[in-house]
């Protein structure tokens, strides 16, 4: 592991992986996020000397060596609580998690049975937007969001950067072969006033470049 020391003494909170929104004791709403991108970023931050807290949704990944603390959660509400518990002390927040936008309005403590009256109708309610909540804090850490898009990646990404008032946003195109669940990714990195394309590479390679860019902009902002 190479130590460039760009983040020595810097406290970084990263959320990663999917969230699962339980419907009943056997069923849930989820998504295909594996946590690989977020865990690779955690590893790259450690390599730069950062103190890393990793908040992980349900993933099957080992904690990268040197991560100071890992908190495992299942749902979006649990992920929000875990992030908010530690965010006061964070210098940088990186939101790589694929947080479910909705959860069921009412969890059924009994398995929902098939019956003659047909398929159940699930009422959904919106989950809190963890990234927007962190970005709205004052004071706040340096905030890096992600955007997973299947189309018009750059347009949607610029809109999210501005609407959520982020310091930086990494947008990725997602389909069956790249981005979500896959080993490779490609990122369109944008920040107020600039952008950079990070072409397709392994998530661990991309994470190193991304973390170098985050460190540079974090230090530049601190110096102003
Ligand atoms: O886990 P992998 O298999 O490695 O895949 C990586 C990834 C594709 C999941 C990752 O690179 C990625 O794009 N993460 C963000 C996925 C996402 O939910 O994008 P979004 O466009 O819906 O959300 C935008 C941003 O808001 C994200 O930073 C997300 O973490 C955050 N968000 C969204 C909803 C919500 N309720 N709370 C949030 O914090």
Coordinates of C-alpha atoms and ligand atoms in Angstrom, one line a residue:
X1 CA 0.0 0.0 0.0
X2 CA 1.6 3.3 -1.0
X3 CA 1.3 6.3 1.4
X4 CA 1.2 9.6 -0.4
X5 CA 0.0 11.2 2.9
X6 CA -2.4 13.6 1.2
X7 CA -5.0 13.0 3.9
X8 CA -3.0 12.6 7.1
X9 CA -5.1 13.5 10.1
X10 CA -8.2 14.1 7.9
X11 CA -11.4 12.4 9.2
X12 CA -13.4 10.8 6.3
X13 CA -16.9 9.3 6.6
X14 CA -17.9 7.1 3.7
X15 CA -21.2 5.3 3.2
X16 CA -21.3 2.3 0.9
X17 CA -23.4 -0.5 -0.5
X18 CA -27.1 -0.8 -0.9
X19 CA -29.9 -0.4 1.7
X20 CA -32.5 -3.0 2.1
X21 CA -36.0 -1.9 3.0
X22 CA -37.9 -4.8 4.7
X23 CA -41.5 -5.5 3.6
X24 CA -42.1 -8.5 5.9
X25 CA -39.8 -11.0 7.7
X26 CA -38.8 -12.6 4.4
X27 CA -39.0 -9.9 1.7
X28 CA -37.3 -6.6 1.1
X29 CA -36.8 -3.9 -1.5
X30 CA -33.1 -3.6 -2.5
X31 CA -30.7 -2.9 -5.3
X32 CA -27.6 -4.3 -7.0
X33 CA -25.0 -2.2 -5.3
X34 CA -22.1 -4.5 -4.0
X35 CA -20.3 -1.9 -1.9
X36 CA -17.1 -2.4 -4.1
X37 CA -16.8 1.3 -5.1
X38 CA -17.2 2.6 -1.5
X39 CA -14.8 0.0 0.0
X40 CA -12.2 0.8 -2.7
X41 CA -12.5 4.5 -1.8
X42 CA -12.1 3.7 1.9
X43 CA -8.9 1.7 1.1
X44 CA -7.6 4.6 -1.0
X45 CA -8.3 7.1 1.8
X46 CA -6.5 4.9 4.3
X47 CA -3.5 4.8 1.9
X48 CA -3.4 8.6 1.9
X49 CA -3.3 8.6 5.7
X50 CA -7.0 9.4 6.5
X51 CA -8.9 8.3 9.6
X52 CA -11.8 6.5 7.9
X53 CA -15.2 5.6 9.3
X54 CA -17.1 3.3 6.9
X55 CA -20.9 2.9 7.1
X56 CA -21.8 -0.2 5.2
X57 CA -25.2 -1.5 4.0
X58 CA -25.6 -5.2 3.6
X59 CA -22.6 -6.3 1.6
X60 CA -20.3 -9.3 1.5
X61 CA -17.0 -7.5 1.7
X62 CA -14.1 -7.6 4.2
X63 CA -13.2 -4.3 5.9
X64 CA -10.2 -2.8 4.2
X65 CA -7.1 -2.8 6.5
X66 CA -6.6 0.4 8.4
X67 CA -10.2 1.5 8.4
X68 CA -10.7 2.9 12.0
X69 CA -14.3 2.0 12.4
X70 CA -17.0 0.1 10.3
X71 CA -20.7 0.3 11.1
X72 CA -23.0 -2.2 9.5
X73 CA -26.5 -1.2 8.8
X74 CA -29.5 -2.5 6.7
X75 CA -32.0 0.2 6.0
X76 CA -31.8 3.8 4.8
X77 CA -33.1 5.0 8.2
X78 CA -30.3 3.0 10.0
X79 CA -27.7 4.4 7.5
X80 CA -28.9 7.9 8.1
X81 CA -28.7 7.5 11.9
X82 CA -25.2 5.9 11.7
X83 CA -23.9 8.8 9.5
X84 CA -25.4 11.5 11.7
X85 CA -23.8 10.0 14.8
X86 CA -20.3 10.6 13.4
X87 CA -20.7 13.5 11.0
X88 CA -20.0 16.3 13.5
X89 CA -16.3 15.3 13.5
X90 CA -15.9 14.6 9.8
X91 CA -13.7 16.7 7.5
X92 CA -14.9 14.9 4.4
X93 CA -18.1 12.9 3.6
X94 CA -18.2 10.6 0.6
X95 CA -21.7 9.3 -0.2
X96 CA -21.2 6.2 -2.4
X97 CA -24.1 4.3 -1.0
X98 CA -27.1 3.3 -3.2
X99 CA -29.6 4.4 -0.6
X100 CA -33.2 3.2 -1.4
X101 CA -35.3 6.2 -2.3
X102 CA -38.4 4.6 -0.8
X103 CA -39.4 2.2 2.0
X104 CA -42.7 0.6 2.6
X105 CA -45.1 2.7 4.6
X106 CA -46.0 -0.2 6.9
X107 CA -43.8 -3.2 7.7
X108 CA -45.7 -6.4 8.1
X109 CA -44.4 -8.4 11.1
X110 CA -46.1 -11.5 9.6
X111 CA -45.3 -12.9 6.1
X112 CA -47.7 -11.4 3.6
X113 CA -49.8 -14.4 2.3
X114 CA -50.8 -15.0 -1.2
X115 CA -54.6 -15.0 -1.4
X116 CA -57.4 -15.1 -3.9
X117 CA -57.9 -11.3 -3.9
X118 CA -54.7 -10.9 -6.0
X119 CA -51.3 -9.2 -5.5
X120 CA -50.8 -6.8 -2.5
X121 CA -50.4 -3.1 -3.2
X122 CA -47.4 -1.7 -1.4
X123 CA -47.6 1.9 -0.3
X124 CA -44.1 3.5 -0.3
X125 CA -42.8 6.5 1.5
X126 CA -39.7 8.5 0.7
X127 CA -36.5 7.9 2.7
X128 CA -34.5 10.8 4.0
X129 CA -31.8 12.1 1.6
X130 CA -28.6 11.5 3.7
X131 CA -26.4 13.4 1.3
X132 CA -28.6 16.5 1.1
X133 CA -29.0 16.5 4.9
X134 CA -25.2 16.5 5.4
X135 CA -24.7 19.1 2.7
X136 CA -27.3 21.4 4.4
X137 CA -25.4 21.4 7.8
X138 CA -23.5 24.5 8.9
X139 CA -20.7 24.0 9.5
X140 CA -20.4 21.0 7.1
X141 CA -17.7 18.7 5.9
X142 CA -16.4 18.7 2.3
X143 CA -19.2 16.8 0.7
X144 CA -18.8 14.4 -2.2
X145 CA -21.8 12.8 -3.8
X146 CA -22.3 10.1 -6.4
X147 CA -24.9 9.9 -9.1
X148 CA -25.9 6.6 -10.7
X149 CA -27.6 7.2 -14.0
X150 CA -28.7 5.1 -17.0
X151 CA -29.0 8.1 -19.4
X152 CA -28.0 11.8 -19.7
X153 CA -25.3 11.2 -17.1
X154 CA -23.6 14.6 -17.3
X155 CA -26.9 16.6 -17.3
X156 CA -28.4 14.8 -14.3
X157 CA -25.0 15.0 -12.5
X158 CA -24.7 18.8 -12.9
X159 CA -28.3 19.2 -11.7
X160 CA -27.6 17.1 -8.6
X161 CA -24.4 18.9 -7.8
X162 CA -26.2 22.3 -7.9
X163 CA -29.5 21.2 -6.2
X164 CA -27.7 19.4 -3.3
X165 CA -25.0 22.1 -3.1
X166 CA -22.1 19.6 -3.2
X167 CA -18.4 20.3 -3.3
X168 CA -17.9 17.5 -5.8
X169 CA -19.9 14.8 -7.6
X170 CA -18.9 11.6 -9.2
X171 CA -21.4 10.4 -11.8
X172 CA -21.4 6.9 -13.2
X173 CA -23.3 5.3 -16.0
X174 CA -24.9 2.1 -14.7
X175 CA -26.0 -1.0 -16.6
X176 CA -25.5 -4.8 -16.3
X177 CA -21.8 -4.5 -17.2
X178 CA -20.4 -1.5 -15.5
X179 CA -20.9 0.6 -12.4
X180 CA -23.3 -1.1 -10.1
X181 CA -22.3 -4.6 -8.9
X182 CA -19.4 -4.7 -11.4
X183 CA -15.7 -4.7 -10.9
X184 CA -15.1 -1.8 -13.2
X185 CA -16.5 1.7 -13.4
X186 CA -16.0 5.0 -15.2
X187 CA -16.6 8.4 -13.6
X188 CA -17.6 11.9 -14.7
X189 CA -16.2 14.0 -12.0
X190 CA -17.7 17.4 -11.6
X191 CA -17.4 20.3 -9.2
X192 CA -18.5 24.0 -9.3
X193 CA -16.6 25.4 -12.2
X194 CA -15.0 22.2 -13.6
X195 CA -15.1 18.6 -14.6
X196 CA -12.9 15.6 -15.5
X197 CA -13.6 12.3 -17.1
X198 CA -12.0 9.3 -15.4
X199 CA -12.2 6.5 -18.1
X200 CA -13.2 2.9 -17.4
X201 CA -10.8 1.2 -15.0
X202 CA -11.0 -1.2 -12.0
X203 CA -12.8 0.4 -9.0
X204 CA -9.6 0.2 -7.0
X205 CA -7.7 2.1 -9.7
X206 CA -10.4 4.7 -10.1
X207 CA -10.7 5.1 -6.3
X208 CA -7.0 6.1 -6.1
X209 CA -7.5 8.8 -8.7
X210 CA -10.7 10.0 -7.3
X211 CA -9.3 10.3 -3.8
X212 CA -6.3 12.3 -5.1
X213 CA -8.7 14.7 -6.7
X214 CA -10.8 15.0 -3.6
X215 CA -7.7 15.6 -1.5
X216 CA -6.5 18.3 -3.8
X217 CA -9.9 20.2 -3.8
X218 CA -10.4 19.7 -0.1
X219 CA -7.0 21.3 0.6
X220 CA -7.6 24.1 -1.9
X221 CA -10.9 24.9 -0.3
X222 CA -9.3 24.9 3.2
X223 CA -6.7 27.3 2.0
X224 CA -9.2 30.0 0.8
Ligands
LIG1 O1 -21.6 -0.6 -4.8 P1 -21.1 -0.9 -6.2 O2 -21.6 -2.2 -6.8 O3 -19.6 -0.8 -6.3 O4 -21.7 0.3 -7.2 C1 -21.2 1.6 -7.0 C2 -22.4 2.6 -7.2 C3 -22.9 2.5 -8.7 C4 -23.6 2.2 -6.3 C5 -21.8 4.0 -6.9 O5 -20.8 4.3 -7.7 C6 -22.9 5.0 -7.0 O6 -23.2 5.6 -8.0 N1 -23.5 5.4 -5.8 C7 -24.7 6.3 -5.8 C8 -25.9 5.5 -6.2 C9 -27.2 6.3 -6.0 O7 -28.0 6.0 -5.2 O8 -27.2 7.4 -6.8 P2 -28.5 8.4 -6.8 O9 -28.3 9.2 -8.0 O10 -29.8 7.8 -6.6 O11 -28.1 9.3 -5.5 C10 -27.4 10.5 -5.5 C11 -26.6 10.7 -4.3 O12 -27.5 10.9 -3.2 C12 -25.7 9.5 -3.9 O13 -24.5 10.1 -3.4 C13 -26.5 8.8 -2.8 O14 -25.6 8.1 -1.9 C14 -27.2 9.9 -2.2 N2 -28.5 9.6 -1.6 C15 -29.5 9.2 -2.3 C16 -30.8 8.9 -1.8 C17 -30.9 9.0 -0.4 N3 -32.1 8.7 0.2 N4 -29.9 9.4 0.4 C18 -28.7 9.7 -0.2 O15 -27.7 10.0 0.5

